[in-house]
Amino acid sequence: MSKSPDGTAASDTRDLEHRLDALQLLPSGAVRRTPNWWSGVWPPAVAVLLLLTIWQTYCAIAQPRPDLYPSVFDVASAIGANWDSGRLPAALLTSLTRGGLGFVYAIILGTIIGFLLVEVPLLRRAFGPIISGLQVLPSVAWVPAAILWFGLTDATVYFVILMGAVPSIANGLVDGIRQVPSHIRRVGVVLGAGPVALHRYVLFPAALPGYLAGLRQGWAFAWRSLMAAEIIATGGKLGFGLGSLLQQNRELADLPGVLATVLTILALGIVIEVGVFTPIQRRVLLRRGLTEAR
Amino acid sequence: MTDAITLTGVSKFFDPSRPVLDDMSLHVKQGQFICVVGVSGCGKSTLLNLIAGLETASMGSVDVPSGRASVMFQDPSLMPWLTARGNVELALRLRGVGRNERAAEAQRLLTLVNLADAGDKLPHQLSGGMKQRVALARALAQDREVLLMDEPFAALDAVTRDLLHDELERVWRETGRTIVFVTHNVREAARLGDRVILMTARGGKIAREWEIDVERPRLIESPAVSSLAGSVSSALRAELAKVSNV
C-alpha cells in the first residue's frame, strides 16, 4: 500500500482485510450436523439384535425352564399381553406423568436453590457441602420416611423424586456459573450490565452447558428414584406405575412380565436420553464450538 | 480543546511501600490517540482499569467528564453463544437501545469494522483478527467518548495486526473517539499514537513522552515511524536497565 490519498489507501486496506477474512473464515458447513443420521443408528441397532440373537440361541439350544429363563419370544408376547390388558399403557402413562411433573418441580426448585447458592457466598459455604452430599445419598433411602410423613399418596413419590433430582440440578447451575471465565463476566460489567442483566444476558447463558449437564443427571436420578419408590410403595391412594407393575408381576411369579417391564423402563430411559437430552446438549455445544461435528 | 481524561496526582498501591502508580498526572485531549508503553508490570493495565472505573485510585483523582469509558482487552471475550451481530446487539441492548433500532445499528457498526457480511457467524468460526474487530464494534456500540484498549492486538499475527492498525486508525478518524492504547509493542505505539507515554519499569511514573505529528495514514515501515520507535525503544531499554541494577 503506497501513501496515496487516504480514500484509496483505506479501500485497499478494506479489500485486503476482506480477502484475509475469506481465507481464515471457517466454512459454516463444518459445524452443521451431517444429515447422515443413519450412521449413528445402525451400530446400536446391530448390537441389540446381536444380544437378542445370543439370548434366543441359548434358549433354543439349552432349553432352560421357561418360567425362570424365558425366551425372547416369551418376553415379547408378555409385552403384548401386558399392553393388551391395559396395565402397561396405564403404568407407562402414570410413571411418565409423575416423572415429568416431578422433574418440572425439581427444575424449578433446583434452579432457585442454585441461584441462591451462587448469589449468597455464605449460603454456598454452609449448604454447598450438604447438597453435594445429598447427591451421593440414594434418594430411595427417603421412601420409608416419606411414607410415614405423606402416607401412600403421590406426595411420597414426588418427595422422593425431588430429593433425587434437586441436588444435581442445583449443583449443575452452581458449577456452570462458577466455571464462567472471568473475562466473560468482566465484559458484562464493562458493557454496563446491572446485576439482573448480568445474570440474564451473560452468566446464565454462559453457564448453560453446565446447567444442562445437571438437568440430565437430575432426570436420571429422578427416573431411578421414581422406579424405586413405585416398587417399594404400592397400594393406598398411589397410582399404578411401571414400578408397581414390576412388583405386581413379581408377585404373580410372572418372569416374562417382569423382564418385559424392565425392558420397557430401559427403552423409555433410552428414548428420553437420545430423543431429548442428547440433541439439546449437542446443539448447545456445537453452537459454542465446544465439540466437533461428527 | 477540552480534556477527555484528567488524572491528577493519582497513586495506586496494594502495598504502600511498592506503589503500582505513584503521583501520576495526565491530561488527554478530546479526540486524541494516546499510546502507553512500558515493560510488564509497569502499571499500564492498572492505569487503564482506573480510567475505566474497574479499580479505584488509592490517592488523587481520575476524571472522565463524558462518563464511563468502553474497554477492549487482549482477549476479544465475545459471548460464544451469540453471533457476531448478537454480540454487538448485546452491547446495544445493555445501553438501552430499543429492539427495532438494534439490528440496523449493529449492521452499521459491523460495516464500520469491515465485517458487513460476517454478522451471522459464531465466534468460533471467526479468525483472531475478525473476533477482535467484532470486539471493537461492540466497544463502539457503547457509544462512549473514550475507548480504552489493553494490548488488543498482542495475540495476532503480524499481517493481521498490520491491517488492524489501518482499520483502527480509520475507525478512530471516522468516529472521533479519544483512545488510550496500552501496548508493549513500541512500533505499534509509534504507528498509531498522537502521543506516546513511556512508563518507568517500576515505581509507576511517566518516564518520558513523545508528541508525534507524522502525517496519517501512516505506514509501520515508514522512516518517521521507525526512527521514533527507535528512540522510544532505547528509552524503554534504559528504564529496564535501571531495574536490573537494583
mmCIF file of N, CA, C and O in Angstrom, chain A residues 184-222:
data_model
loop_
_atom_site.group_PDB
_atom_site.id
_atom_site.type_symbol
_atom_site.label_atom_id
_atom_site.label_comp_id
_atom_site.label_asym_id
_atom_site.label_seq_id
_atom_site.Cartn_x
_atom_site.Cartn_y
_atom_site.Cartn_z
ATOM 1 N N ILE A 184 -15.363 -13.177 30.617
ATOM 2 C CA ILE A 184 -16.741 -13.032 30.130
ATOM 3 C C ILE A 184 -17.540 -12.173 31.116
ATOM 4 O O ILE A 184 -18.265 -11.250 30.741
ATOM 5 N N ARG A 185 -17.366 -12.465 32.400
ATOM 6 C CA ARG A 185 -18.055 -11.685 33.428
ATOM 7 C C ARG A 185 -17.616 -10.221 33.383
ATOM 8 O O ARG A 185 -18.432 -9.302 33.446
ATOM 9 N N ARG A 186 -16.292 -10.028 33.211
ATOM 10 C CA ARG A 186 -15.746 -8.670 33.184
ATOM 11 C C ARG A 186 -16.311 -7.875 32.005
ATOM 12 O O ARG A 186 -16.666 -6.708 32.140
ATOM 13 N N VAL A 187 -16.442 -8.544 30.853
ATOM 14 C CA VAL A 187 -17.010 -7.853 29.696
ATOM 15 C C VAL A 187 -18.450 -7.429 29.997
ATOM 16 O O VAL A 187 -18.860 -6.317 29.657
ATOM 17 N N GLY A 188 -19.195 -8.321 30.651
ATOM 18 C CA GLY A 188 -20.562 -7.961 31.018
ATOM 19 C C GLY A 188 -20.597 -6.697 31.858
ATOM 20 O O GLY A 188 -21.411 -5.798 31.616
ATOM 21 N N VAL A 189 -19.686 -6.618 32.824
ATOM 22 C CA VAL A 189 -19.626 -5.428 33.689
ATOM 23 C C VAL A 189 -19.215 -4.192 32.883
ATOM 24 O O VAL A 189 -19.819 -3.127 32.996
ATOM 25 N N VAL A 190 -18.202 -4.366 32.040
ATOM 26 C CA VAL A 190 -17.715 -3.243 31.235
ATOM 27 C C VAL A 190 -18.807 -2.725 30.303
ATOM 28 O O VAL A 190 -18.921 -1.533 30.054
ATOM 29 N N LEU A 191 -19.645 -3.658 29.798
ATOM 30 C CA LEU A 191 -20.721 -3.243 28.895
ATOM 31 C C LEU A 191 -21.861 -2.575 29.651
ATOM 32 O O LEU A 191 -22.852 -2.171 29.058
ATOM 33 N N GLY A 192 -21.726 -2.506 30.974
ATOM 34 C CA GLY A 192 -22.694 -1.753 31.753
ATOM 35 C C GLY A 192 -23.888 -2.572 32.222
ATOM 36 O O GLY A 192 -24.941 -2.008 32.522
ATOM 37 N N ALA A 193 -23.748 -3.898 32.293
ATOM 38 C CA ALA A 193 -24.860 -4.718 32.767
ATOM 39 C C ALA A 193 -25.017 -4.569 34.276
ATOM 40 O O ALA A 193 -24.044 -4.682 35.011
ATOM 41 N N GLY A 194 -26.234 -4.316 34.736
ATOM 42 C CA GLY A 194 -26.532 -4.326 36.160
ATOM 43 C C GLY A 194 -26.609 -5.776 36.621
ATOM 44 O O GLY A 194 -26.462 -6.689 35.812
ATOM 45 N N PRO A 195 -26.838 -6.002 37.924
ATOM 46 C CA PRO A 195 -26.846 -7.373 38.444
ATOM 47 C C PRO A 195 -27.848 -8.285 37.724
ATOM 48 O O PRO A 195 -27.524 -9.407 37.375
ATOM 49 N N VAL A 196 -29.060 -7.776 37.489
ATOM 50 C CA VAL A 196 -30.084 -8.618 36.858
ATOM 51 C C VAL A 196 -29.711 -8.910 35.407
ATOM 52 O O VAL A 196 -29.734 -10.059 34.955
ATOM 53 N N ALA A 197 -29.335 -7.859 34.680
ATOM 54 C CA ALA A 197 -28.980 -8.035 33.265
ATOM 55 C C ALA A 197 -27.754 -8.922 33.128
ATOM 56 O O ALA A 197 -27.659 -9.730 32.202
ATOM 57 N N LEU A 198 -26.812 -8.791 34.062
ATOM 58 C CA LEU A 198 -25.603 -9.604 34.012
ATOM 59 C C LEU A 198 -25.967 -11.089 34.092
ATOM 60 O O LEU A 198 -25.432 -11.919 33.369
ATOM 61 N N HIS A 199 -26.924 -11.421 34.972
ATOM 62 C CA HIS A 199 -27.333 -12.815 35.088
ATOM 63 C C HIS A 199 -28.104 -13.273 33.862
ATOM 64 O O HIS A 199 -27.883 -14.350 33.346
ATOM 65 N N ARG A 200 -29.016 -12.418 33.436
ATOM 66 C CA ARG A 200 -29.922 -12.828 32.376
ATOM 67 C C ARG A 200 -29.217 -12.963 31.028
ATOM 68 O O ARG A 200 -29.442 -13.922 30.296
ATOM 69 N N TYR A 201 -28.356 -11.999 30.693
ATOM 70 C CA TYR A 201 -27.779 -11.983 29.354
ATOM 71 C C TYR A 201 -26.370 -12.553 29.297
ATOM 72 O O TYR A 201 -25.873 -12.816 28.220
ATOM 73 N N VAL A 202 -25.696 -12.663 30.440
ATOM 74 C CA VAL A 202 -24.309 -13.110 30.397
ATOM 75 C C VAL A 202 -24.106 -14.407 31.185
ATOM 76 O O VAL A 202 -23.776 -15.440 30.614
ATOM 77 N N LEU A 203 -24.345 -14.361 32.503
ATOM 78 C CA LEU A 203 -23.952 -15.503 33.331
ATOM 79 C C LEU A 203 -24.784 -16.750 33.047
ATOM 80 O O LEU A 203 -24.243 -17.838 32.877
ATOM 81 N N PHE A 204 -26.117 -16.598 32.984
ATOM 82 C CA PHE A 204 -26.930 -17.791 32.776
ATOM 83 C C PHE A 204 -26.677 -18.436 31.412
ATOM 84 O O PHE A 204 -26.447 -19.641 31.341
ATOM 85 N N PRO A 205 -26.678 -17.638 30.313
ATOM 86 C CA PRO A 205 -26.352 -18.266 29.031
ATOM 87 C C PRO A 205 -24.961 -18.893 29.034
ATOM 88 O O PRO A 205 -24.765 -19.965 28.472
ATOM 89 N N ALA A 206 -24.011 -18.241 29.694
ATOM 90 C CA ALA A 206 -22.648 -18.785 29.723
ATOM 91 C C ALA A 206 -22.613 -20.089 30.506
ATOM 92 O O ALA A 206 -21.824 -20.981 30.219
ATOM 93 N N ALA A 207 -23.497 -20.218 31.507
ATOM 94 C CA ALA A 207 -23.498 -21.400 32.365
ATOM 95 C C ALA A 207 -24.350 -22.526 31.788
ATOM 96 O O ALA A 207 -24.434 -23.604 32.384
ATOM 97 N N LEU A 208 -24.981 -22.291 30.648
ATOM 98 C CA LEU A 208 -25.945 -23.252 30.117
ATOM 99 C C LEU A 208 -25.398 -24.679 29.946
ATOM 100 O O LEU A 208 -26.081 -25.635 30.318
ATOM 101 N N PRO A 209 -24.168 -24.859 29.413
ATOM 102 C CA PRO A 209 -23.687 -26.237 29.284
ATOM 103 C C PRO A 209 -23.644 -26.981 30.623
ATOM 104 O O PRO A 209 -24.076 -28.139 30.697
ATOM 105 N N GLY A 210 -23.156 -26.326 31.674
ATOM 106 C CA GLY A 210 -23.099 -26.963 32.989
ATOM 107 C C GLY A 210 -24.495 -27.226 33.538
ATOM 108 O O GLY A 210 -24.764 -28.274 34.135
ATOM 109 N N TYR A 211 -25.394 -26.271 33.305
ATOM 110 C CA TYR A 211 -26.775 -26.403 33.773
ATOM 111 C C TYR A 211 -27.452 -27.591 33.097
ATOM 112 O O TYR A 211 -28.125 -28.401 33.747
ATOM 113 N N LEU A 212 -27.233 -27.724 31.778
ATOM 114 C CA LEU A 212 -27.830 -28.843 31.041
ATOM 115 C C LEU A 212 -27.293 -30.180 31.532
ATOM 116 O O LEU A 212 -28.047 -31.151 31.650
ATOM 117 N N ALA A 213 -25.989 -30.224 31.830
ATOM 118 C CA ALA A 213 -25.411 -31.462 32.363
ATOM 119 C C ALA A 213 -26.081 -31.806 33.690
ATOM 120 O O ALA A 213 -26.385 -32.973 33.965
ATOM 121 N N GLY A 214 -26.355 -30.789 34.505
ATOM 122 C CA GLY A 214 -27.047 -31.001 35.773
ATOM 123 C C GLY A 214 -28.466 -31.503 35.555
ATOM 124 O O GLY A 214 -28.934 -32.411 36.260
ATOM 125 N N LEU A 215 -29.160 -30.934 34.563
ATOM 126 C CA LEU A 215 -30.533 -31.379 34.267
ATOM 127 C C LEU A 215 -30.550 -32.837 33.837
ATOM 128 O O LEU A 215 -31.402 -33.627 34.252
ATOM 129 N N ARG A 216 -29.587 -33.192 33.009
ATOM 130 C CA ARG A 216 -29.527 -34.554 32.503
ATOM 131 C C ARG A 216 -29.321 -35.542 33.648
ATOM 132 O O ARG A 216 -29.999 -36.564 33.734
ATOM 133 N N GLN A 217 -28.376 -35.206 34.509
ATOM 134 C CA GLN A 217 -28.132 -36.081 35.657
ATOM 135 C C GLN A 217 -29.342 -36.077 36.582
ATOM 136 O O GLN A 217 -29.720 -37.115 37.125
ATOM 137 N N GLY A 218 -29.954 -34.913 36.734
ATOM 138 C CA GLY A 218 -31.148 -34.802 37.577
ATOM 139 C C GLY A 218 -32.266 -35.692 37.070
ATOM 140 O O GLY A 218 -32.949 -36.362 37.861
ATOM 141 N N TRP A 219 -32.473 -35.725 35.753
ATOM 142 C CA TRP A 219 -33.511 -36.584 35.189
ATOM 143 C C TRP A 219 -33.209 -38.055 35.482
ATOM 144 O O TRP A 219 -34.088 -38.822 35.880
ATOM 145 N N ALA A 220 -31.918 -38.446 35.289
ATOM 146 C CA ALA A 220 -31.544 -39.841 35.539
ATOM 147 C C ALA A 220 -31.850 -40.215 36.982
ATOM 148 O O ALA A 220 -32.437 -41.271 37.259
ATOM 149 N N PHE A 221 -31.493 -39.314 37.917
ATOM 150 C CA PHE A 221 -31.760 -39.596 39.332
ATOM 151 C C PHE A 221 -33.258 -39.616 39.610
ATOM 152 O O PHE A 221 -33.747 -40.463 40.369
ATOM 153 N N ALA A 222 -33.995 -38.702 38.996
ATOM 154 C CA ALA A 222 -35.442 -38.630 39.220
ATOM 155 C C ALA A 222 -36.115 -39.920 38.752
ATOM 156 O O ALA A 222 -36.956 -40.494 39.451
#
